[in-house]
XYZ file of C-alpha atoms in Angstrom:
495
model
C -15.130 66.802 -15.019
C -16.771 63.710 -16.036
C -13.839 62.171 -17.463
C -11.879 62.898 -14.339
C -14.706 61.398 -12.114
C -15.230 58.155 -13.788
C -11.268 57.629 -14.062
C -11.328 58.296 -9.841
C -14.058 55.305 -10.022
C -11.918 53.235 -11.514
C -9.002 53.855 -9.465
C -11.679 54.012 -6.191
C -12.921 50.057 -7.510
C -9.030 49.046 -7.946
C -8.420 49.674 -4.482
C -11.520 48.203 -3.333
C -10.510 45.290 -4.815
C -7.160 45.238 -3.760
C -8.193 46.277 -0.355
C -10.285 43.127 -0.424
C -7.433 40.745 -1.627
C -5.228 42.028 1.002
C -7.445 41.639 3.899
C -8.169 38.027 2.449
C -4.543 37.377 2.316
C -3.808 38.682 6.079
C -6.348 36.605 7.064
C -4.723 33.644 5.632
C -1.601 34.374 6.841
C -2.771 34.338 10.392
C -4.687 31.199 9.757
C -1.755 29.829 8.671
C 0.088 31.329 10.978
C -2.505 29.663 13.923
C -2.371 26.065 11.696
C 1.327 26.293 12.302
C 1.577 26.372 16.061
C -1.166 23.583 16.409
C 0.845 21.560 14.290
C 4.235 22.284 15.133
C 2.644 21.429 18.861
C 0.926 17.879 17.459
C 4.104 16.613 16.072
C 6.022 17.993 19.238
C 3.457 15.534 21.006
C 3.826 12.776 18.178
C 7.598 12.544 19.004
C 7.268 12.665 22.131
C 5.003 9.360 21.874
C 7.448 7.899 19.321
C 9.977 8.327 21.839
C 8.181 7.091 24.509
C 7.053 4.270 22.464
C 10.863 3.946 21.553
C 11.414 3.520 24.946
C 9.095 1.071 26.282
C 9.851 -1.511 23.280
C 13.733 -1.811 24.469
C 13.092 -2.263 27.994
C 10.118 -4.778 27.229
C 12.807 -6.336 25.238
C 15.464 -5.767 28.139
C 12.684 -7.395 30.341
C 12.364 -10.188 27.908
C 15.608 -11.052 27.253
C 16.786 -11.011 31.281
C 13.545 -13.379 31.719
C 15.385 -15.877 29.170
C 18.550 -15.876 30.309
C 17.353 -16.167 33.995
C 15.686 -19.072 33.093
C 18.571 -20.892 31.242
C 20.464 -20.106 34.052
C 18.082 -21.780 36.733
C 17.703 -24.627 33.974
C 21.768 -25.436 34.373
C 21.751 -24.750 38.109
C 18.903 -27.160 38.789
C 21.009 -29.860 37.044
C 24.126 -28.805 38.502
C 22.825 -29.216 41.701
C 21.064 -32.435 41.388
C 24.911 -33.900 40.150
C 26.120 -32.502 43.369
C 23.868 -34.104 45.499
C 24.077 -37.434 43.683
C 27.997 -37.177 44.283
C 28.004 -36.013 47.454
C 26.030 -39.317 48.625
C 28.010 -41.209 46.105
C 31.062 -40.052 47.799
C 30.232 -40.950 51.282
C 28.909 -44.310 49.902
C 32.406 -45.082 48.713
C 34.098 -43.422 51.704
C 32.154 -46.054 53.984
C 32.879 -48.870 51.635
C 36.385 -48.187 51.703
C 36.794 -48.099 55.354
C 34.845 -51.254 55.384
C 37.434 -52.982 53.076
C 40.176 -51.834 55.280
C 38.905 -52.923 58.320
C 38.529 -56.243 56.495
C 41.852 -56.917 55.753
C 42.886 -56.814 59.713
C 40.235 -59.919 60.164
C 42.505 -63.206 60.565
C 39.062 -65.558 60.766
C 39.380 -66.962 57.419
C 35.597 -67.563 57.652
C 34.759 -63.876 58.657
C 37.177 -62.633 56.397
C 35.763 -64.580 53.315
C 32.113 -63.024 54.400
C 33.111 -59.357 54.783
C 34.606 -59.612 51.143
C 31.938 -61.229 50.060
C 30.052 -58.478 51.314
C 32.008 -55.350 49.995
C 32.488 -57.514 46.369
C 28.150 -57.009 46.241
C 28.460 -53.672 47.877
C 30.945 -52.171 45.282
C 28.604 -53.764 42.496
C 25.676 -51.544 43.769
C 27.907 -48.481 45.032
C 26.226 -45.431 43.028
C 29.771 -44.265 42.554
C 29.864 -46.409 40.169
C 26.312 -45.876 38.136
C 27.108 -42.249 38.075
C 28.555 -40.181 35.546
C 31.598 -38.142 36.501
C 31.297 -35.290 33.433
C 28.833 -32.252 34.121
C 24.915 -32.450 32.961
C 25.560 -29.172 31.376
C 27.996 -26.387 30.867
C 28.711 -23.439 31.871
C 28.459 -21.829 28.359
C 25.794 -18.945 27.758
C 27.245 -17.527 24.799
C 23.778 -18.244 22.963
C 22.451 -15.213 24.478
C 25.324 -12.695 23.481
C 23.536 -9.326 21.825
C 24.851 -7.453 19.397
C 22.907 -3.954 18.954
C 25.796 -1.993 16.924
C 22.680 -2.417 13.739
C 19.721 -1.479 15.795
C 22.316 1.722 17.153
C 23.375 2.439 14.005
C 19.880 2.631 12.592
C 19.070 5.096 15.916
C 21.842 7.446 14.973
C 20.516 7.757 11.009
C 16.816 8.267 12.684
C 15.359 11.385 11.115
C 12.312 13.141 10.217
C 9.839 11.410 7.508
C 10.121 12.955 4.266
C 6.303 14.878 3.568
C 3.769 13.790 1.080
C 3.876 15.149 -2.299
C 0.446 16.584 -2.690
C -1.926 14.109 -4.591
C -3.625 15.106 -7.764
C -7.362 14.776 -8.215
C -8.566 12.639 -10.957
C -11.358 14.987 -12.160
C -12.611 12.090 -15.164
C -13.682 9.951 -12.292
C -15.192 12.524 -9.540
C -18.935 12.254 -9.625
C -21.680 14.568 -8.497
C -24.944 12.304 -7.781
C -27.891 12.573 -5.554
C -27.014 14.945 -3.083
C -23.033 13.177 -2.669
C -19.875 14.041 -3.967
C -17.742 10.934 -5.056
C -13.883 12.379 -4.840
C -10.964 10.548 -6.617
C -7.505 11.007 -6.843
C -3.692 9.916 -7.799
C -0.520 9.869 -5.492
C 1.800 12.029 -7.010
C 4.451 9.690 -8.916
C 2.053 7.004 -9.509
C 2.959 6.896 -13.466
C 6.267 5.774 -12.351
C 5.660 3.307 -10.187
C 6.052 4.864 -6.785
C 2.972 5.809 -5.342
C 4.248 6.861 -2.200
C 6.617 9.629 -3.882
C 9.835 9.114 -2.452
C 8.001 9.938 1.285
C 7.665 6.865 2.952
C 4.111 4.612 2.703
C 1.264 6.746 2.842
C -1.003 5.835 5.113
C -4.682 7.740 4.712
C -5.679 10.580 3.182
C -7.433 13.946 4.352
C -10.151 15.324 1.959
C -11.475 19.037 2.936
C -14.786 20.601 0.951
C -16.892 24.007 1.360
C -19.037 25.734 -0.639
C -18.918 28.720 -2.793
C -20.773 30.589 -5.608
C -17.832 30.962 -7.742
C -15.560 28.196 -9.958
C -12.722 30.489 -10.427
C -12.400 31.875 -6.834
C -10.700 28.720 -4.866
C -8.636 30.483 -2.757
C -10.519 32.876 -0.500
C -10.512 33.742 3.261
C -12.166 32.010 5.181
C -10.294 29.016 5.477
C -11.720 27.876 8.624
C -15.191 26.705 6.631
C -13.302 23.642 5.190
C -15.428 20.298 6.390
C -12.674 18.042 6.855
C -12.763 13.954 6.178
C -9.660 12.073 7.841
C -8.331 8.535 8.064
C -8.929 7.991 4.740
C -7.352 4.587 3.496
C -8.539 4.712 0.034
C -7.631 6.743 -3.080
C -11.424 8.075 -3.326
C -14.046 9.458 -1.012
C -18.087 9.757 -0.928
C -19.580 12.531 0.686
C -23.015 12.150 0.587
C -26.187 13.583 2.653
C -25.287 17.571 1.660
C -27.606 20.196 0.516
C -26.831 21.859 -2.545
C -27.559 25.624 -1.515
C -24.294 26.650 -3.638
C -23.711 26.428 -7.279
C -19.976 24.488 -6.599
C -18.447 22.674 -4.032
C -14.380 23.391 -3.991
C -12.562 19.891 -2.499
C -9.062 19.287 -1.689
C -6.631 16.172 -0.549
C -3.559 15.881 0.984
C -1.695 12.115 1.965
C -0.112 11.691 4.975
C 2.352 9.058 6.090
C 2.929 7.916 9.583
C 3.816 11.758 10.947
C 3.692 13.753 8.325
C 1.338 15.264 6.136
C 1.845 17.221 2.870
C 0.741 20.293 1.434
C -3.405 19.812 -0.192
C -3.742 19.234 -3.648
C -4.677 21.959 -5.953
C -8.282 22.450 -5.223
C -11.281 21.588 -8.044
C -14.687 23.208 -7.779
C -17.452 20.440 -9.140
C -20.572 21.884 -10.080
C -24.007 20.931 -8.275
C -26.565 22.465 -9.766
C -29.788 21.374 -7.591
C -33.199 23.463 -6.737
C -32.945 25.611 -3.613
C -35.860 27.837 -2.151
C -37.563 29.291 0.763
C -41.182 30.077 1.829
C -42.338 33.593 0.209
C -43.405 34.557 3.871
C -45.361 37.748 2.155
C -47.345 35.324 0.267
C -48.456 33.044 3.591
C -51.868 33.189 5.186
C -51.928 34.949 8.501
C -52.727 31.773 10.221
C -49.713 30.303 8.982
C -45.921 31.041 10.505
C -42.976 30.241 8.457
C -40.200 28.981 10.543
C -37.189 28.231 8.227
C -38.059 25.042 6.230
C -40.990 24.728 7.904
C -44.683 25.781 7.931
C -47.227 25.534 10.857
C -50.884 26.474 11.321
C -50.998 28.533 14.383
C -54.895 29.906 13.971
C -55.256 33.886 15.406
C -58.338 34.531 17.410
C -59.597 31.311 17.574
C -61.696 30.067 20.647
C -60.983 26.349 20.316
C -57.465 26.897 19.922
C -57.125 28.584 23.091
C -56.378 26.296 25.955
C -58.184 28.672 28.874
C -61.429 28.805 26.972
C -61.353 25.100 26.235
C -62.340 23.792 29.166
C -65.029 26.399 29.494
C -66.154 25.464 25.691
C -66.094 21.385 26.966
C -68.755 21.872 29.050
C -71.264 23.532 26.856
C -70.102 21.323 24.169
C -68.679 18.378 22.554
C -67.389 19.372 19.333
C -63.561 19.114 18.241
C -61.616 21.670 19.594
C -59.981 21.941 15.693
C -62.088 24.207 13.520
C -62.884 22.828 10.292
C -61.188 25.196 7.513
C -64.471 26.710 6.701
C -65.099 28.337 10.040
C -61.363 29.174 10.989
C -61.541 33.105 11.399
C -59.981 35.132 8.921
C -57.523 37.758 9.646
C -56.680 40.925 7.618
C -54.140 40.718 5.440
C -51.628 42.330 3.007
C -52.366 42.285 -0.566
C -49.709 39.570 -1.602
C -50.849 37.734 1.121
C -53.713 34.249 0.749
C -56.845 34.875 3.159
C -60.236 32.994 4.121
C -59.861 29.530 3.263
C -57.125 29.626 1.337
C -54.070 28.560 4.108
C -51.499 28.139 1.272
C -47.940 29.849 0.981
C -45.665 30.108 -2.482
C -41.949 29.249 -2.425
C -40.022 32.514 -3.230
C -38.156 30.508 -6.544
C -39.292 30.442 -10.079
C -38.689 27.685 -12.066
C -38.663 27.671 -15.700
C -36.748 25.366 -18.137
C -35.250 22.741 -16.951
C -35.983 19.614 -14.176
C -36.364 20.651 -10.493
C -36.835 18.233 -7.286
C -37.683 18.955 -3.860
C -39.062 16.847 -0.085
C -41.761 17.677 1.644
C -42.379 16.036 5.240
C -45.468 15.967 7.313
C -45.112 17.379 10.911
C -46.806 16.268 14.099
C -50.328 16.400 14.518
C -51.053 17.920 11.066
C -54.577 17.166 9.367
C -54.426 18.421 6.111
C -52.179 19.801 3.821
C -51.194 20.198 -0.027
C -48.110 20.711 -2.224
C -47.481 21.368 -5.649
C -46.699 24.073 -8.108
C -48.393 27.008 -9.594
C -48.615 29.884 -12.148
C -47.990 33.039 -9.239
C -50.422 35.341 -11.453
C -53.178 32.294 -11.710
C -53.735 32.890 -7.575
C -55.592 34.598 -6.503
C -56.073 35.845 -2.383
C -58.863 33.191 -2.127
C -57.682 30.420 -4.382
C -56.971 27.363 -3.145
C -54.310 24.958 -5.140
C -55.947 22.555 -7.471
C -59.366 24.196 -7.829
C -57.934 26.218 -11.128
C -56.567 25.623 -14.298
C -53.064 27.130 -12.998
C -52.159 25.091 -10.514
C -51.468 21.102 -9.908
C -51.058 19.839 -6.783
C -51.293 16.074 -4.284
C -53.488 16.906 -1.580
C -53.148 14.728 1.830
C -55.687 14.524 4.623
C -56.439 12.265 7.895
C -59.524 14.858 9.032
C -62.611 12.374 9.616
C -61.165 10.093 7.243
C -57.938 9.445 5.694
C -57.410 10.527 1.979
C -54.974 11.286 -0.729
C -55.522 12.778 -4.081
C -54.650 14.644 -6.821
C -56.195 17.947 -7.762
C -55.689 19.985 -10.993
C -58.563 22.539 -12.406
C -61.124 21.545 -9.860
C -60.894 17.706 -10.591
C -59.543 15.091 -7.966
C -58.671 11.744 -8.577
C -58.655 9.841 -5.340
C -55.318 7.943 -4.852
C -55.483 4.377 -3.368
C -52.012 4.473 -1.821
C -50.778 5.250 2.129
C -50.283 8.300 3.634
C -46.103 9.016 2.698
C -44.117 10.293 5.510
C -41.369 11.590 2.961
C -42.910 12.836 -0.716
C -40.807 13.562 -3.537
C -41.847 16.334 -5.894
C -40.386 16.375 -9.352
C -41.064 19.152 -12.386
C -39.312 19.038 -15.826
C -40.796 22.120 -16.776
C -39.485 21.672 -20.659
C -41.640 17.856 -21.194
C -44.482 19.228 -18.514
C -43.959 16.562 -16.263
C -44.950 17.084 -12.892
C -44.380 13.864 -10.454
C -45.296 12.526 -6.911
C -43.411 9.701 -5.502
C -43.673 7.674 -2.155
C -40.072 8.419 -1.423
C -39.394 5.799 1.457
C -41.029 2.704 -1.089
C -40.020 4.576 -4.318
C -43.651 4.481 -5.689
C -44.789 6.898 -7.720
C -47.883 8.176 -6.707
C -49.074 10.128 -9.640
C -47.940 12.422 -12.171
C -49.004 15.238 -14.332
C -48.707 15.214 -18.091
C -48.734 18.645 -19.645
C -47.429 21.885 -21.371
C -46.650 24.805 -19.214
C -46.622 28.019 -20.194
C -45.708 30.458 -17.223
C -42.959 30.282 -14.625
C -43.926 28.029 -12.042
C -43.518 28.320 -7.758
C -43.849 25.678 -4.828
C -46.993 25.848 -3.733
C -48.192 24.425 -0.018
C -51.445 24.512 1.467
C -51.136 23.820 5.381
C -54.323 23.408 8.264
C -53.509 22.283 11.192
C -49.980 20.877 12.356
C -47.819 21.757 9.915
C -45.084 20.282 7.105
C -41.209 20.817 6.625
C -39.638 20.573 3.329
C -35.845 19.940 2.063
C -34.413 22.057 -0.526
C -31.064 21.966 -2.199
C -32.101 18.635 -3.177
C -30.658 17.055 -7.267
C -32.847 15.513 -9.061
C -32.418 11.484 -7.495
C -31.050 9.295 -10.173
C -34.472 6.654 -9.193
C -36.485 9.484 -10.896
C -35.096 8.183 -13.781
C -36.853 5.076 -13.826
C -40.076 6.731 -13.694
C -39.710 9.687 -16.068
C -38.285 7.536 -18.918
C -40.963 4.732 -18.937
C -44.111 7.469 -17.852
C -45.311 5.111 -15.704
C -48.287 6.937 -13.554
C -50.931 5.552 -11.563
C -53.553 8.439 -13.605
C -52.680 11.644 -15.139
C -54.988 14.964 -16.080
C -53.393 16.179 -19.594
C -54.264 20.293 -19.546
């Protein structure tokens, strides 16, 4: 019976799984099936536009060349016509002269006679008959501006589709995986040989696509509508940079594309990023404060100078801040995981232990006070607050009454001269018990921790008033490396 049952389990997890695989491959299919009307409807459009575009060039050329030939032809006319004029006068000018010499030779007056042919001998001299030139300015030729299209028509008729993109292959030697971006490189398919465009026609940009997974080996999953797509790519590499590394790979693809067409992606390559990622243990936090996401706020319960209809009564009777200090903030009842009294602190829900870790922590609006750090979990107790004990190490920032930063490790501070960050960079290679601060924004290390530890280790935050966000997913920033390899620190406790 036993034998029988686990042999149905088997069978039971083989069609689970195949169950699975088929449902992932329907739901590519219609993905691809959707891809394939929106592009068979894009390059529908694209020759459409080519056509178009097809169009408009030959009758801006028709346009162009009428424009020329008009003109030529106004050029000749306009000269043409000036001739005509000029022997049209000429004409009559010799017309009149020659009746004049007629009429002479009837004059018997051998004095009048010898006058009048005096007279037509210095007319003829100045008749423009005889200055002008009795060939055409120009011709009537315009054979210049014969066309012959039979190439251009004969290239129209062998018009066809481009050839597609062979798919490109990514160079996996020169991809790189630094602070938080993802540096992509790759090869056009037939570079070796000298033809990087693969027998397809130029290729003119490149289309990179990326998601996240959990798994190296599963590339091909459904789903397909999570790719983040880059386009217009004119390069042969790509930086993505400004992502959060909440997944242990990121799969990335590329496909070329020449001036319509694009080819099929490349085979896709899952690069590890290995980075810290955690939330806030919201069973740990102090009932005062409310975990929203990456963020913590102090939002005090039951408190009279918090509430805004009892405030103005308060004013009148007195002229204390409406904050309460920490040590008179009520205190509400609590779980048993959870900090009480003074103790406004929260752990991150993420052990760490071996290896280096690196997170951001950002001050919110109107906050007053607030700490961050790490600490043993079991060292903490309900009423501890971070710093005071031997198990915990923290940088504690304050602008109540005055304006303060320090750093706090078994109930010892060393006051920090240094600005209040906006952005703070925490840093812990648990292995060589280091345990950094840095000013972020002017990459200044505000102080580190030199020691050995010797239990896991959580983000620790202590928040009153206003509130702080912090970024997760973060790799350790290659500037780190400046300060962990020389030690540099403004003071360190050794434990």
């Amino acid at each position: 019976m036993d034998t029988q049952k686990e042999a149905l389990r088997r069978i039971i997890s083989t069609l689970a799984h195949k169950n699975d695989e088929l449902q992932n491959f329907l739901e590519t299919v219609e993905n691809t099936v959707t891809g394939l009307q929106e592009e068979s409807c894009k390059v529908m459009s694209d020759l459409e536009a080519e056509l178009e575009q097809l169009r408009s060039a030959l009758e801006e050329k028709g346009v162009e060349l009428h424009h020329i030939i008009k003109e030529e032809q106004q050029r000749k006319e306009a000269e043409l016509q000036k001739q005509l004029s000029e022997g049209k006068f000429a004409l009559l000018s010799c017309e009149e002269l020659l009746e004049f010499a007629n009429q002479t030779l009837t004059i018997t007056n051998e004095e009048e006679f010898l006058t009048a042919a005096k007279q037509i001998k210095e007319r003829v001299t100045m008749a423009p008959a005889f200055r002008l030139t009795t060939r055409p300015a120009v011709s009537d030729n315009m054979s210049q501006f014969t066309v012959d299209f039979r190439a251009e028509r004969a290239g129209l008729q062998r018009l066809h589709f481009l050839p597609v993109p062979r798919a490109p292959e990514i160079d996996v030697s020169n991809c790189v995986v630094r602070d938080n971006a993802i540096t992509v490189a790759w090869r056009p398919l037939g570079e070796a040989d000298g033809n990087s465009d693969g027998g397809s026609g130029p290729i003119e940009r490149y289309e990179v696509e990326y998601r996240k997974t959990n798994h190296s080996s599963s590339l091909r999953v459904a789903g397909e509508a999570c790719w983040e797509k880059i386009c217009d790519i004119r390069e042969t590499q790509v930086t993505i940079s400004g992502l959060k590394f909440d997944s242990p790979f990121v799969v990335v693809r590329v496909r070329a594309r020449n001036k319509a067409a694009a080819g099929e992606f490349s085979e896709p390559v899952a690069m590890e990023t290995r980075a810290f990622t955690f939330g806030f243990d919201a069973v740990t936090a102090h009932a005062e404060l409310k975990v929203h996401g990456d963020s913590v706020t102090w939002e005090p319960q039951g408190v009279k100078g918090h509430d805004p209809r009892l405030r103005a009564k308060d004013n009148k009777s007195s002229s204390r801040s409406a904050t309460p200090s920490p040590n008179k903030t009520a205190v509400s009842r609590a779980g048993r995981d959870r900090f009480a009294g003074e103790s406004y602190t929260v752990l991150g829900d993420q052990e760490m232990i071996g290896g280096s870790y690196y997170w951001e922590l950002r001050p919110l609006a109107d906050w007053k006070s607030f700490s961050v750090g790490v600490a043993y979990r079991a060292s903490l107790g309900r009423f501890d607050q971070l710093g005071k004990g031997a198990g915990s190490w923290c940088l504690h920032a304050s602008q109540w009454l005055q304006t303060s930063l320090a750093a706090k490790h078994n109930n010892r501070a060393k006051a920090l001269d240094w600005p209040l960050p906006q952005r703070i960079g925490i840093y812990c290679d648990y292995d060589n018990g280091d345990l950094m601060f840095v000013d972020v924004d002017q990459l200044r290390l505000l102080h580190s921790f030199k020691t050995k530890f010797s239990q896991p280790l959580v983000p620790a935050f202590t928040v009153w008033c206003g509130g702080i966000a912090v970024a997760t997913g973060l790799q350790v920033p290659s500037f780190m490396g400046k300060f962990a390899s020389t030690n540099q620190s403004l003071s360190s406790f050794t434990q």
